[in-house]
Short mmCIF file of the C-alpha atoms (twelve columns), coordinates in Angstrom:
data_MODEL
# 
_entry.id   MODEL 
# 
loop_
_atom_site.group_PDB 
_atom_site.id 
_atom_site.type_symbol 
_atom_site.label_atom_id 
_atom_site.label_alt_id 
_atom_site.label_comp_id 
_atom_site.label_asym_id 
_atom_site.label_seq_id 
_atom_site.Cartn_x 
_atom_site.Cartn_y 
_atom_site.Cartn_z 
_atom_site.pdbx_PDB_model_num 
ATOM 1   C CA . ALA A 1   -5.941  -29.677 -11.806 1 
ATOM 2   C CA . PHE A 2   -6.150  -32.582 -8.916  1 
ATOM 3   C CA . LEU A 3   -8.704  -33.635 -6.491  1 
ATOM 4   C CA . GLU A 4   -6.664  -34.265 -3.327  1 
ATOM 5   C CA . HIS A 5   -7.702  -36.744 -0.298  1 
ATOM 6   C CA . LYS A 6   -5.078  -36.245 2.475   1 
ATOM 7   C CA . PHE A 7   -4.788  -38.065 5.567   1 
ATOM 8   C CA . LYS A 8   -2.390  -38.732 8.234   1 
ATOM 9   C CA . SER A 9   -1.262  -42.357 8.875   1 
ATOM 10  C CA . ASN A 10  -1.240  -43.557 12.687  1 
ATOM 11  C CA . LYS A 11  2.497   -42.801 12.171  1 
ATOM 12  C CA . GLY A 12  1.844   -39.056 11.833  1 
ATOM 13  C CA . LYS A 13  2.943   -39.118 7.917   1 
ATOM 14  C CA . THR A 14  0.666   -37.072 5.572   1 
ATOM 15  C CA . ILE A 15  -0.561  -39.807 2.957   1 
ATOM 16  C CA . LYS A 16  -1.858  -37.866 -0.644  1 
ATOM 17  C CA . LYS A 17  -4.247  -39.732 -2.936  1 
ATOM 18  C CA . ARG A 18  -4.485  -37.928 -6.337  1 
ATOM 19  C CA . LEU A 19  -7.130  -37.583 -9.400  1 
ATOM 20  C CA . ARG A 20  -5.877  -35.734 -12.265 1 
ATOM 21  C CA . ILE A 21  -8.931  -33.401 -13.378 1 
ATOM 22  C CA . ASP A 22  -9.105  -31.361 -16.744 1 
ATOM 23  C CA . MET A 23  -10.924 -28.635 -14.969 1 
ATOM 24  C CA . MET A 24  -12.379 -27.054 -11.954 1 
ATOM 25  C CA . SER A 25  -15.669 -27.383 -11.891 1 
ATOM 26  C CA . LYS A 26  -18.376 -26.357 -9.185  1 
ATOM 27  C CA . SER A 27  -20.172 -30.273 -9.500  1 
ATOM 28  C CA . ILE A 28  -18.576 -33.266 -9.244  1 
ATOM 29  C CA . SER A 29  -18.169 -36.107 -11.408 1 
ATOM 30  C CA . ASP A 30  -19.216 -39.748 -11.694 1 
ATOM 31  C CA . GLU A 31  -15.700 -40.095 -11.670 1 
ATOM 32  C CA . GLU A 32  -14.744 -37.806 -8.682  1 
ATOM 33  C CA . GLN A 33  -17.621 -39.339 -7.095  1 
ATOM 34  C CA . GLN A 34  -16.033 -42.948 -7.335  1 
ATOM 35  C CA . PHE A 35  -12.498 -41.832 -6.238  1 
ATOM 36  C CA . LEU A 36  -14.254 -40.258 -3.445  1 
ATOM 37  C CA . ARG A 37  -16.051 -43.570 -2.779  1 
ATOM 38  C CA . ASP A 38  -12.969 -45.324 -3.107  1 
ATOM 39  C CA . ASN A 39  -11.232 -42.886 -0.205  1 
ATOM 40  C CA . GLU A 40  -14.266 -43.814 2.164   1 
ATOM 41  C CA . ILE A 41  -15.572 -39.941 1.763   1 
ATOM 42  C CA . VAL A 42  -19.648 -40.663 1.642   1 
ATOM 43  C CA . ASP A 43  -20.725 -37.418 3.284   1 
ATOM 44  C CA . PRO A 44  -22.253 -35.468 0.732   1 
ATOM 45  C CA . LEU A 45  -19.559 -32.399 -0.324  1 
ATOM 46  C CA . LYS A 46  -20.349 -28.838 -0.944  1 
ATOM 47  C CA . ASN A 47  -18.074 -25.996 -2.037  1 
ATOM 48  C CA . VAL A 48  -17.206 -23.511 0.596   1 
ATOM 49  C CA . LEU A 49  -13.563 -22.639 -0.023  1 
ATOM 50  C CA . GLU A 50  -11.852 -22.025 -3.636  1 
ATOM 51  C CA . SER A 51  -8.095  -21.206 -3.438  1 
ATOM 52  C CA . GLU A 52  -5.599  -20.048 -5.571  1 
ATOM 53  C CA . PHE A 53  -2.055  -19.140 -5.793  1 
ATOM 54  C CA . LEU A 54  0.963   -19.273 -7.552  1 
ATOM 55  C CA . ARG A 55  3.798   -21.546 -6.974  1 
ATOM 56  C CA . VAL A 56  7.603   -22.143 -7.538  1 
ATOM 57  C CA . THR A 57  9.393   -24.900 -6.909  1 
ATOM 58  C CA . PHE A 58  13.083  -25.280 -6.498  1 
ATOM 59  C CA . VAL A 59  15.165  -28.638 -6.225  1 
ATOM 60  C CA . SER A 60  18.778  -29.308 -5.464  1 
ATOM 61  C CA . LYS A 61  20.775  -30.848 -8.021  1 
ATOM 62  C CA . ASP A 62  21.099  -34.075 -6.164  1 
ATOM 63  C CA . TYR A 63  17.283  -33.943 -5.387  1 
ATOM 64  C CA . SER A 64  17.850  -34.431 -1.756  1 
ATOM 65  C CA . SER A 65  15.986  -30.827 -1.012  1 
ATOM 66  C CA . ARG A 66  13.049  -29.147 -2.433  1 
ATOM 67  C CA . ILE A 67  11.457  -25.667 -1.924  1 
ATOM 68  C CA . THR A 68  8.048   -24.361 -2.612  1 
ATOM 69  C CA . LEU A 69  7.608   -21.145 -2.425  1 
ATOM 70  C CA . ASP A 70  3.509   -20.302 -2.666  1 
ATOM 71  C CA . MET A 71  2.718   -16.671 -3.572  1 
ATOM 72  C CA . ASN A 72  -0.429  -14.364 -4.338  1 
ATOM 73  C CA . LEU A 73  -2.542  -16.538 -2.135  1 
ATOM 74  C CA . GLU A 74  -6.193  -15.964 -2.893  1 
ATOM 75  C CA . TYR A 75  -9.588  -17.360 -1.359  1 
ATOM 76  C CA . ARG A 76  -12.962 -16.825 -2.080  1 
ATOM 77  C CA . ASN A 77  -16.403 -18.570 -1.660  1 
ATOM 78  C CA . GLU A 78  -19.875 -17.170 -3.495  1 
ATOM 79  C CA . MET A 79  -20.242 -14.378 -0.974  1 
ATOM 80  C CA . GLN A 80  -16.558 -12.822 -1.010  1 
ATOM 81  C CA . THR A 81  -12.790 -12.866 -1.684  1 
ATOM 82  C CA . PHE A 82  -9.516  -12.171 0.107   1 
ATOM 83  C CA . ARG A 83  -6.614  -11.890 -1.473  1 
ATOM 84  C CA . PHE A 84  -2.737  -11.364 0.384   1 
ATOM 85  C CA . PRO A 85  -0.782  -10.264 -2.159  1 
ATOM 86  C CA . LYS A 86  2.388   -9.321  0.674   1 
ATOM 87  C CA . LEU A 87  2.305   -13.305 1.836   1 
ATOM 88  C CA . SER A 88  4.298   -15.897 0.609   1 
ATOM 89  C CA . VAL A 89  4.563   -19.471 2.399   1 
ATOM 90  C CA . LEU A 90  8.075   -21.243 1.543   1 
ATOM 91  C CA . GLU A 91  7.688   -24.670 2.489   1 
ATOM 92  C CA . ILE A 92  11.284  -26.783 2.751   1 
ATOM 93  C CA . LYS A 93  11.308  -30.464 2.273   1 
ATOM 94  C CA . SER A 94  15.323  -31.573 2.988   1 
ATOM 95  C CA . SER A 95  17.067  -34.583 4.580   1 
ATOM 96  C CA . ASP A 96  18.784  -31.822 6.629   1 
ATOM 97  C CA . PRO A 97  16.576  -30.760 9.160   1 
ATOM 98  C CA . ASN A 98  18.307  -27.503 9.678   1 
ATOM 99  C CA . LEU A 99  18.640  -25.995 5.929   1 
ATOM 100 C CA . GLY A 100 15.534  -23.297 7.058   1 
ATOM 101 C CA . SER A 101 17.627  -22.104 9.440   1 
ATOM 102 C CA . LYS A 102 20.807  -21.951 7.806   1 
ATOM 103 C CA . MET A 103 19.351  -20.182 4.468   1 
ATOM 104 C CA . PHE A 104 17.548  -17.881 6.663   1 
ATOM 105 C CA . LYS A 105 19.253  -16.751 9.838   1 
ATOM 106 C CA . GLY A 106 18.834  -13.220 10.705  1 
ATOM 107 C CA . ASN A 107 16.162  -12.746 8.239   1 
ATOM 108 C CA . SER A 108 13.267  -11.446 10.630  1 
ATOM 109 C CA . GLU A 109 10.446  -11.051 7.868   1 
ATOM 110 C CA . ILE A 110 10.712  -14.716 7.484   1 
ATOM 111 C CA . PHE A 111 9.860   -17.028 10.311  1 
ATOM 112 C CA . GLN A 112 9.181   -20.705 10.951  1 
ATOM 113 C CA . THR A 113 5.885   -21.476 11.773  1 
ATOM 114 C CA . GLY A 114 3.135   -24.221 11.372  1 
ATOM 115 C CA . PHE A 115 0.487   -23.386 8.543   1 
ATOM 116 C CA . SER A 116 -2.129  -24.473 6.859   1 
ATOM 117 C CA . LYS A 117 -3.434  -22.323 3.810   1 
ATOM 118 C CA . TYR A 118 -6.803  -24.336 3.768   1 
ATOM 119 C CA . CYS A 119 -7.316  -23.462 7.447   1 
ATOM 120 C CA . PHE A 120 -6.108  -19.285 6.639   1 
ATOM 121 C CA . GLY A 121 -8.727  -19.464 4.269   1 
ATOM 122 C CA . MET A 122 -11.641 -20.888 6.115   1 
ATOM 123 C CA . ILE A 123 -10.766 -18.537 8.998   1 
ATOM 124 C CA . TYR A 124 -10.750 -15.603 6.811   1 
ATOM 125 C CA . LEU A 125 -13.948 -16.850 4.592   1 
ATOM 126 C CA . TYR A 126 -15.958 -17.574 7.687   1 
ATOM 127 C CA . PRO A 127 -14.451 -15.958 11.088  1 
ATOM 128 C CA . GLN A 128 -17.324 -17.297 12.887  1 
ATOM 129 C CA . LEU A 129 -15.148 -20.425 12.746  1 
ATOM 130 C CA . LYS A 130 -12.965 -21.387 16.134  1 
ATOM 131 C CA . ASN A 131 -9.903  -19.712 15.423  1 
ATOM 132 C CA . ASN A 132 -8.062  -19.218 18.906  1 
ATOM 133 C CA . ASN A 133 -4.992  -21.627 17.571  1 
ATOM 134 C CA . PHE A 134 -4.367  -19.208 15.117  1 
ATOM 135 C CA . LYS A 135 -4.556  -15.921 16.871  1 
ATOM 136 C CA . PRO A 136 -0.728  -15.625 17.388  1 
ATOM 137 C CA . LEU A 137 0.153   -15.645 14.180  1 
ATOM 138 C CA . PHE A 138 -2.394  -13.409 12.709  1 
ATOM 139 C CA . LEU A 139 -1.028  -10.308 15.076  1 
ATOM 140 C CA . ARG A 140 2.198   -11.317 13.963  1 
ATOM 141 C CA . LEU A 141 1.513   -11.109 10.047  1 
ATOM 142 C CA . LYS A 142 -0.535  -8.138  10.960  1 
ATOM 143 C CA . LYS A 143 1.727   -6.200  12.491  1 
ATOM 144 C CA . MET A 144 4.329   -7.106  10.079  1 
ATOM 145 C CA . GLY A 145 1.969   -5.386  7.556   1 
ATOM 146 C CA . VAL A 146 1.448   -8.898  5.500   1 
ATOM 147 C CA . ILE A 147 -2.376  -8.913  6.200   1 
# 
C-alpha cells in the first residue's frame, strides 16, 4: 500500500509522491506524518473515505501505451459502504492520443469522460457535498444500469 500525495503543477501536469507503507491503518504513523510535513500538508487529517478496487494493467510490447482497468469499486466510511460491481474505470495512457477511440469505436457502453474515483466515492458517502458537475455522468451511469 502507499500513502500518496498528488498535486498539479502550474503546467497542469499531475505530480505524485508516494511513501510505501506496510498496511492500511486508521491512524498516521510518525514516518507518515513526516512524509505529510515534507509535502507541506500541515492540517490535521481525518479518515473520511476508504476505497478498494481490483486493478488490471496492460502494457504494449514497446511500453509506449498503458491501460489500467479498475473494477469492483467499493467505498466506505464509518457509517456506510457502497459497492459498484458493474462499474469499471478504464484509463489509457499512450503516445497515440486516438488509441481509445480506435479500440472502442462503436461500443455504446464505453465512453470517454473525466472521472475521479475519489470524487465519485465522496459524493456517494457524503451526498450533501456539491455535486452539480457530476450529475450528467451519474444520470448516464444510472440509465445504463451501472449504478
